[in-house]
Short mmCIF file of C-alpha atoms in Angstrom, two decimals:
data_model
loop_
_atom_site.label_atom_id
_atom_site.label_comp_id
_atom_site.label_asym_id
_atom_site.label_seq_id
_atom_site.Cartn_x
_atom_site.Cartn_y
_atom_site.Cartn_z
CA MET W 1 129.37 123.06 77.42
CA SER W 2 129.58 124.29 80.93
CA SER W 3 126.60 122.61 83.27
CA ARG W 4 124.81 126.15 83.81
CA SER W 5 124.84 126.75 80.17
CA ARG W 6 123.39 123.52 79.89
CA ARG W 7 120.93 123.72 82.07
CA TRP W 8 119.71 127.18 80.88
CA GLN W 9 119.51 125.22 77.53
CA GLU W 10 117.37 122.88 78.49
CA VAL W 11 115.24 125.02 80.19
CA LEU W 12 114.58 127.49 77.23
CA LEU W 13 114.03 124.06 75.17
CA THR W 14 111.06 122.59 78.11
CA THR W 15 109.20 126.16 78.53
CA PRO W 16 107.23 126.40 75.81
CA SER W 17 106.07 122.93 76.48
CA PHE W 18 105.60 123.46 80.03
CA LEU W 19 103.59 127.20 78.98
CA TRP W 20 101.36 124.71 77.01
CA LEU W 21 100.64 122.46 79.61
CA VAL W 22 99.81 125.13 82.00
CA VAL W 23 97.65 127.03 79.96
CA PHE W 24 95.90 124.48 78.04
CA PHE W 25 96.09 121.87 80.75
CA LEU W 26 96.17 122.75 84.65
CA VAL W 27 94.20 125.75 84.01
CA PRO W 28 91.17 124.66 82.53
CA THR W 29 91.25 121.47 84.71
CA ALA W 30 91.91 123.71 88.01
CA LEU W 31 89.10 125.70 86.72
CA VAL W 32 86.93 122.68 86.46
CA PHE W 33 87.68 121.50 89.81
CA ILE W 34 86.47 125.13 91.15
CA LEU W 35 83.22 124.73 89.41
CA ALA W 36 82.09 121.69 90.86
CA PHE W 37 82.52 123.16 94.33
CA ARG W 38 80.01 126.05 93.13
CA PRO W 39 76.32 126.04 93.18
CA SER W 40 73.93 126.16 90.03
CA ASP W 41 72.44 129.09 88.57
CA PRO W 42 68.69 128.56 87.70
CA PHE W 43 69.16 130.41 84.63
CA GLY W 44 72.27 128.28 83.95
CA GLY W 45 75.16 129.89 85.09
CA ILE W 46 77.08 129.55 88.07
CA GLY W 47 75.77 130.90 91.79
CA ARG W 48 77.79 132.55 94.55
CA GLY W 49 79.17 130.82 97.11
CA TRP W 50 80.27 127.47 97.46
CA THR W 51 78.73 123.94 98.07
CA LEU W 52 79.38 120.01 98.39
CA GLY W 53 75.88 119.28 97.33
CA THR W 54 77.30 118.91 93.57
CA ILE W 55 79.70 116.21 95.35
CA ARG W 56 77.20 114.65 96.86
CA ALA W 57 74.98 114.31 94.22
CA LEU W 58 77.52 112.16 92.34
CA ALA W 59 76.94 109.57 95.07
CA ASP W 60 73.58 108.97 93.32
CA PRO W 61 73.51 105.37 91.88
CA GLN W 62 72.41 106.51 88.33
CA TYR W 63 75.79 107.95 88.16
CA LEU W 64 77.64 105.18 89.84
CA ALA W 65 76.15 103.14 87.26
CA ILE W 66 77.09 105.38 83.92
CA ALA W 67 81.18 105.76 85.64
CA TRP W 68 80.99 101.47 86.18
CA ARG W 69 79.72 100.99 82.73
CA THR W 70 81.78 104.11 81.35
CA LEU W 71 85.38 101.94 83.03
CA TRP W 72 83.65 98.50 81.34
CA VAL W 73 83.48 99.98 78.00
CA SER W 74 86.88 101.47 78.28
CA PHE W 75 88.38 98.14 79.42
CA ALA W 76 86.87 96.18 76.96
CA THR W 77 87.78 98.17 74.25
CA THR W 78 91.18 98.73 74.93
CA ALA W 79 91.50 94.78 75.19
CA LEU W 80 89.77 94.15 72.36
CA CYS W 81 92.07 96.63 70.46
CA MET W 82 95.01 94.98 72.16
CA LEU W 83 93.97 91.61 70.97
CA LEU W 84 93.72 92.25 67.25
CA ALA W 85 96.52 95.18 67.03
CA LEU W 86 99.20 92.76 68.63
CA PRO W 87 99.63 90.14 65.92
CA THR W 88 98.84 92.95 63.36
CA GLY W 89 101.60 95.15 64.22
CA TYR W 90 103.76 91.94 64.43
CA THR W 91 102.49 91.06 60.86
CA LEU W 92 103.34 94.48 59.72
CA ALA W 93 106.89 94.56 60.63
CA ARG W 94 107.73 90.97 59.51
CA ALA W 95 105.93 92.05 56.36
CA SER W 96 108.33 92.82 53.02
CA ALA W 97 108.57 96.73 52.09
CA ARG W 98 106.09 96.57 49.31
CA ARG W 99 103.31 94.54 50.98
CA ARG W 100 104.22 96.67 54.65
CA GLN W 101 103.09 100.01 52.60
CA VAL W 102 99.79 98.09 51.66
CA LEU W 103 98.69 97.01 54.76
CA LEU W 104 99.67 100.31 56.08
CA MET W 105 97.43 102.35 53.57
CA LEU W 106 94.43 99.92 54.13
CA ILE W 107 94.61 100.60 57.64
CA ILE W 108 95.13 104.76 57.61
CA VAL W 109 92.93 105.14 54.79
CA PRO W 110 89.63 104.98 55.60
CA PHE W 111 90.12 107.40 58.39
CA TRP W 112 90.73 110.12 55.78
CA THR W 113 86.97 110.32 55.92
CA SER W 114 85.47 112.17 58.88
CA PHE W 115 84.56 110.86 62.09
CA LEU W 116 81.22 111.36 61.99
CA ILE W 117 80.59 109.82 58.25
CA ARG W 118 82.58 106.39 59.57
CA VAL W 119 80.16 106.50 62.83
CA PHE W 120 76.68 107.05 61.13
CA ALA W 121 78.14 104.59 58.25
CA TRP W 122 78.21 101.49 61.01
CA LYS W 123 74.95 102.76 62.14
CA SER W 124 73.54 102.01 58.70
CA ILE W 125 75.63 99.06 58.61
CA LEU W 126 74.17 97.77 61.69
CA HIS W 127 70.67 98.86 60.82
CA PRO W 128 67.90 96.23 61.11
CA GLU W 129 67.65 96.77 57.11
CA GLY W 130 71.39 96.46 56.86
CA ILE W 131 73.49 93.81 55.18
CA ILE W 132 75.32 92.44 58.62
CA LYS W 133 71.55 92.05 60.04
CA LYS W 134 70.30 90.12 56.94
CA ALA W 135 73.41 88.13 56.73
CA LEU W 136 73.61 86.78 60.51
CA VAL W 137 69.57 86.39 59.86
CA PHE W 138 70.33 84.37 57.10
CA LEU W 139 72.78 82.11 58.64
CA GLY W 140 70.28 81.44 61.88
CA ALA W 141 73.18 83.45 64.34
CA VAL W 142 70.83 85.81 64.93
CA ASP W 143 66.97 85.98 65.96
CA ALA W 144 65.01 88.46 62.74
CA ASN W 145 63.42 90.36 66.00
CA ALA W 146 67.07 91.01 67.62
CA SER W 147 68.23 94.38 67.27
CA LEU W 148 72.34 95.14 66.67
CA LEU W 149 71.78 99.01 67.43
CA TYR W 150 71.11 100.65 70.66
CA ASN W 151 73.06 98.77 72.94
CA LEU W 152 76.63 98.32 74.78
CA GLY W 153 78.00 95.89 72.23
CA ALA W 154 77.32 98.30 69.18
CA VAL W 155 79.12 100.62 71.12
CA VAL W 156 82.22 98.34 71.95
CA LEU W 157 82.10 97.40 68.41
CA VAL W 158 82.28 100.97 66.57
CA THR W 159 84.62 101.94 69.80
CA VAL W 160 87.17 99.25 68.87
CA TYR W 161 86.96 100.21 65.06
CA THR W 162 87.57 103.32 65.39
CA PHE W 163 90.29 103.28 67.94
CA LEU W 164 92.38 100.12 66.62
CA PRO W 165 94.51 102.13 64.28
CA PHE W 166 96.10 104.11 67.49
CA ALA W 167 96.97 100.91 68.83
CA ILE W 168 98.34 99.26 65.82
CA LEU W 169 101.00 101.85 64.68
CA PRO W 170 102.56 102.27 68.67
CA ILE W 171 102.98 98.44 68.10
CA TYR W 172 103.93 98.51 65.05
CA ALA W 173 106.41 101.43 65.88
CA ALA W 174 108.24 99.46 68.63
CA ALA W 175 108.15 95.70 66.50
CA GLU W 176 109.78 96.86 63.67
CA LYS W 177 112.73 97.65 65.63
CA PHE W 178 112.62 94.52 67.73
CA ASP W 179 115.27 91.85 67.19
CA TYR W 180 113.90 89.20 65.78
CA ARG W 181 116.97 87.11 66.30
CA LEU W 182 115.94 86.98 69.94
CA ILE W 183 113.14 84.96 68.96
CA GLU W 184 114.80 82.84 66.87
CA ALA W 185 116.81 82.04 69.69
CA ALA W 186 114.62 81.15 72.19
CA ARG W 187 113.15 78.60 69.48
CA ASP W 188 116.30 76.82 69.16
CA LEU W 189 116.44 75.97 72.92
CA GLY W 190 113.41 74.53 72.53
CA ALA W 191 110.32 77.48 73.24
CA ARG W 192 107.35 76.68 71.24
CA PRO W 193 106.37 79.45 69.01
CA PHE W 194 103.72 80.87 71.07
CA THR W 195 105.77 80.94 74.16
CA ALA W 196 108.29 82.58 72.67
CA PHE W 197 106.10 85.34 71.04
CA ARG W 198 104.54 85.39 74.92
CA ARG W 199 107.92 86.04 76.81
CA VAL W 200 110.24 87.03 74.24
CA PHE W 201 108.53 89.71 71.85
CA ILE W 202 105.40 90.62 74.01
CA PRO W 203 107.92 91.97 76.94
CA GLY W 204 110.67 93.35 74.15
CA ILE W 205 107.96 95.43 72.86
CA ARG W 206 106.61 97.01 76.32
CA GLN W 207 107.06 100.54 75.74
CA GLY W 208 104.90 100.17 72.27
CA LEU W 209 102.11 98.48 74.44
CA VAL W 210 101.51 100.78 77.08
CA THR W 211 101.57 103.61 74.20
CA ALA W 212 98.54 101.67 72.65
CA VAL W 213 96.83 101.54 76.03
CA LEU W 214 96.82 104.75 76.82
CA VAL W 215 96.38 105.96 73.43
CA VAL W 216 93.22 103.56 73.01
CA PHE W 217 91.97 103.48 76.61
CA ILE W 218 92.16 107.48 77.43
CA PRO W 219 90.17 109.05 74.50
CA ALA W 220 87.40 105.65 75.13
CA LEU W 221 86.43 107.16 78.51
CA GLY W 222 85.26 110.73 76.92
CA SER W 223 84.06 109.34 74.69
CA TYR W 224 80.29 110.19 73.70
CA VAL W 225 79.58 110.61 70.01
CA ILE W 226 79.53 106.84 69.44
CA PRO W 227 77.27 106.05 72.39
CA ASP W 228 74.79 108.73 71.37
CA ILE W 229 74.72 107.77 67.77
CA VAL W 230 74.69 104.23 68.15
CA GLY W 231 73.67 103.73 71.26
CA GLY W 232 70.64 103.31 73.34
CA PRO W 233 69.08 105.02 76.48
CA GLY W 234 71.18 102.08 78.48
CA SER W 235 74.51 102.80 76.77
CA GLU W 236 75.29 106.19 78.09
CA LEU W 237 78.86 107.05 79.32
CA LEU W 238 80.05 109.72 80.88
CA GLY W 239 80.75 112.25 78.00
CA ASN W 240 77.19 112.05 77.39
CA LYS W 241 75.90 113.10 81.09
CA ILE W 242 78.56 116.00 80.81
CA ALA W 243 77.08 117.14 77.41
CA GLN W 244 73.73 116.55 78.60
CA ARG W 245 74.13 118.67 81.91
CA VAL W 246 76.19 121.41 79.98
CA PHE W 247 73.89 121.75 76.64
CA VAL W 248 70.29 120.55 77.76
CA ASP W 249 70.32 120.88 81.75
CA ARG W 250 72.58 124.18 81.51
CA ASN W 251 74.19 122.58 85.12
CA LEU W 252 77.78 123.75 84.84
CA PRO W 253 78.89 122.66 88.24
CA LEU W 254 77.50 119.04 88.11
CA ALA W 255 79.04 119.03 84.63
CA GLY W 256 82.44 119.76 86.22
CA GLY W 257 81.51 117.05 88.99
CA LEU W 258 81.18 114.49 86.42
CA SER W 259 84.33 116.34 84.41
CA ILE W 260 86.05 115.49 87.87
CA VAL W 261 85.19 112.18 87.73
CA LEU W 262 86.45 111.55 84.11
CA ILE W 263 89.78 112.97 84.74
CA LEU W 264 90.76 111.26 87.68
CA ALA W 265 89.46 108.05 85.31
CA VAL W 266 92.09 109.43 83.02
CA LEU W 267 94.61 110.31 85.33
CA MET W 268 94.88 107.25 87.24
CA PRO W 269 95.95 105.09 84.62
CA LEU W 270 98.88 107.89 83.84
CA LEU W 271 100.10 107.99 87.03
CA ALA W 272 100.61 104.08 87.76
CA VAL W 273 102.55 104.05 84.07
CA LEU W 274 104.54 106.62 85.26
CA ALA W 275 105.07 104.78 88.46
CA LEU W 276 106.11 101.70 87.09
CA GLN W 277 108.79 103.26 84.67
CA ARG W 278 110.32 105.25 87.74
CA GLN W 279 110.27 101.68 89.55
CA GLY W 280 112.13 100.38 86.07
CA SER W 281 114.52 103.04 85.92
CA ARG W 282 115.37 102.66 89.38
CA VAL W 283 115.90 98.84 89.50
CA ALA W 284 118.08 98.66 85.89
CA PRO W 285 121.25 100.81 87.17
CA ARG W 286 121.10 98.18 90.30
CA ARG W 287 121.19 95.24 88.24
CA GLY W 288 123.93 96.98 86.54
CA GLU W 289 125.99 97.26 89.25
CA GLU W 290 126.05 94.09 90.48
CA ARG W 291 127.45 92.60 87.40
CA PRO W 292 131.32 91.72 87.91
#
């Protein structure tokens, strides 16, 4: 096959994906950016002309506090998911085939139910009359007047529960392909179990870890259903404010401005990962050329 025909084949294969990205990502993103620079209409529409008032309004301390809270909850959720998913993925990869199937089913089956049903179930579990509250009061861990609902702790807990399988599965997929003889070799050379795990296993599944971080961090940034159901007034995230500006206040330009903040928060980790991958691909050939 000639280089020209190979090039045309690549173009034909990538064109559907490219058109999908243009129609369903680039065009809506451009419209949101344009919307943020238009004035709002008193009747809930979009006014004529252009303005920077919406962008200036984003400097309000209220929005800055919500943006910081959104980042904090997303980072906390991602860190906890990684902390739980890493040993789980390792255990799944090292388990026997029959036991692995059972463990995978235990992870996946609860997510066959509706997302809203699972969130409302957590609201019932964390209710003042729920089993967790009664157990903690019985053990003396919390005060009888303490509330497990309508705070950031409840939001983080339910968000971790929601996105944990999305962190486990890519780590498990990478761990399943890992060569565990490398860990045995490290142990033979005197490395302790945790040292071998940290310095051999974790770098060996780096791609799975990056994927797990992205599929948890990005959806957590835009989460608004969980804070709306189990969070309180002090647990609002950017997604909640965007929904309020669209459906309650009918201020579409301000909703567009808040969406820009959320889009930039999503794009920054993606661009950072792409930059690191490109840098790694450049360094790898150089290292290969240095070998005799």
